[in-house]
């Protein structure tokens, strides 16, 4: 067959092809190794120069044409198929989507977010420190030397002695590693960091939420729990600032204007004077409801947190001159705040990871009922 005959045959057969498989067969029949166009191309080698000059362009043009025809027909088929699908497949956008599983925010995370938000409004930044702490930051720098009886208040998880950090200035005990028993070491770390980076760099206003550990376990104690520490260092700070800050925070947190605070003298080695803060509650339907004075008939006071003016020795160990800088600090159990606000009664359930409990007490990440509202929450 010559080029013209092959050309006209290819035009009609390719034009009539109905499927991609058929098209592929035609491609092989013309352009494949054994194909007729390929066979023509091979004849060029045996031709005399004059003949080749005449036939060469024709054969090459034929190969071009066949390959263009194949491509064009293929595109046509694909378009037709797409058209077909667009006609056949319609999406009903009015159908409700299937319900996707949605996680919930753990009450501890929720309360920590609320705390960060309330204190941010009062100009507090969030500070953090390690949960694996050394003896010095957890005790000594907080005015609890090795022999101090207050250390007995803490049932500490110590690491084996090999875990002690190396070097540094003083005795081995100070470098003994432990799981921090409170968030108060963050006070020391924050002060030292500020003093080092920027001498005289107060004021400091931070809260430090995080996990703490004590060897204790019953309905109201778990070996791991959460605290939030507060620390303010500035000039001329006094107990009045502490009281106002705690009152403002508790009213915002419990979303009640009638929260009444009672400060009671107490003792912590790292604060002087030390005060414990109680909140008044009433009994309604057999339940304690915060608000009002605890001295009213039928009311009571509930111990809520420890606080006080930062002991001048701690200010000093934090790297500040206690003659110039004063401050207050407080520490409160986050889990306890959550239990009080949201009405859970067993602390251990917080850490059991029971999804039924989480579904019941957890918070929607999108539609939060309270402060610290997520995306899409009503304002
Ligand atoms: N760290 C103390 C505790 O865990 C609480 C506290 C913090 C008291 C700061 C006073 C000041 O019991």
Coordinates of N, CA and C and ligand atoms in Angstrom, one line a residue, residues 142 153-154 181-185 187 212 214 225 227-230 268 270-271 274-275 305-308 328-332, ligand 1:
X142 N 13.2 28.0 97.0 CA 11.9 28.4 97.6 C 12.0 28.5 99.1
X153 N 5.9 18.3 103.8 CA 4.5 18.5 103.3 C 4.4 17.9 101.9
X154 N 5.5 17.6 101.3 CA 5.5 17.2 99.9 C 5.9 15.7 99.8
X181 N 6.8 19.0 92.7 CA 5.7 18.8 93.5 C 4.7 19.9 93.5
X182 N 5.1 21.0 92.9 CA 4.2 22.2 92.7 C 4.7 23.0 91.5
X183 N 3.9 24.0 91.1 CA 4.4 24.9 90.0 C 5.3 26.0 90.5
X184 N 5.5 26.1 91.8 CA 6.3 27.2 92.4 C 7.7 27.3 91.8
X185 N 8.4 26.2 91.4 CA 9.7 26.4 90.8 C 9.7 27.3 89.6
X187 N 8.2 30.0 89.4 CA 8.5 31.4 90.0 C 10.0 31.7 89.9
X212 N 1.8 18.6 88.1 CA 2.6 18.5 89.3 C 2.4 17.1 89.8
X214 N 2.6 14.2 93.2 CA 2.9 13.8 94.6 C 2.4 12.4 94.8
X225 N -1.4 15.8 89.2 CA -2.6 16.8 89.1 C -2.1 18.1 88.5
X227 N -1.7 22.4 88.6 CA -1.8 23.6 89.3 C -1.6 24.8 88.4
X228 N -2.0 26.0 88.8 CA -1.6 27.2 88.1 C -0.9 28.1 89.2
X229 N 0.2 28.5 88.8 CA 1.0 29.4 89.7 C 0.8 30.8 89.2
X230 N 0.8 31.8 90.1 CA 0.7 33.2 89.7 C 1.9 33.9 90.3
X268 N 3.7 29.2 104.3 CA 4.5 28.6 103.2 C 5.9 29.2 103.3
X270 N 8.0 29.9 101.2 CA 8.4 30.9 100.1 C 7.5 32.1 100.1
X271 N 6.6 32.3 101.0 CA 5.8 33.5 101.1 C 5.8 34.0 102.5
X274 N 2.0 34.6 104.6 CA 1.3 33.7 103.7 C -0.2 33.7 104.1
X275 N -1.0 33.6 103.0 CA -2.4 33.6 103.3 C -3.1 32.5 102.5
X305 N -7.1 28.2 97.8 CA -5.7 28.3 97.2 C -4.7 28.8 98.3
X306 N -3.4 28.6 98.0 CA -2.4 29.2 98.8 C -1.7 30.4 98.2
X307 N -1.3 31.3 99.0 CA -0.7 32.5 98.4 C 0.0 33.3 99.4
X308 N 0.6 34.4 99.0 CA 1.2 35.3 100.0 C 2.2 36.2 99.2
X328 N 3.8 39.2 94.9 CA 3.0 38.2 95.5 C 2.9 37.0 94.6
X329 N 2.5 35.8 95.2 CA 2.4 34.6 94.4 C 1.2 33.8 94.9
X330 N 0.7 33.0 94.1 CA -0.4 32.1 94.5 C -0.3 30.8 93.7
X331 N -0.9 29.8 94.3 CA -0.9 28.5 93.6 C -2.2 27.9 93.8
X332 N -2.9 27.4 92.8 CA -4.2 26.8 92.9 C -4.3 25.6 92.1
Ligands
LIG1 N1 3.1 25.8 96.0 C1 2.1 25.8 97.1 C2 1.5 24.4 97.1 O1 1.6 23.7 96.2 C3 1.0 26.8 96.8 C4 1.5 28.2 96.8 C5 2.0 28.8 95.7 C6 1.5 28.9 98.0 C7 2.4 30.1 95.7 C8 1.9 30.2 98.1 C9 2.4 30.8 96.9 O2 0.8 24.1 98.0

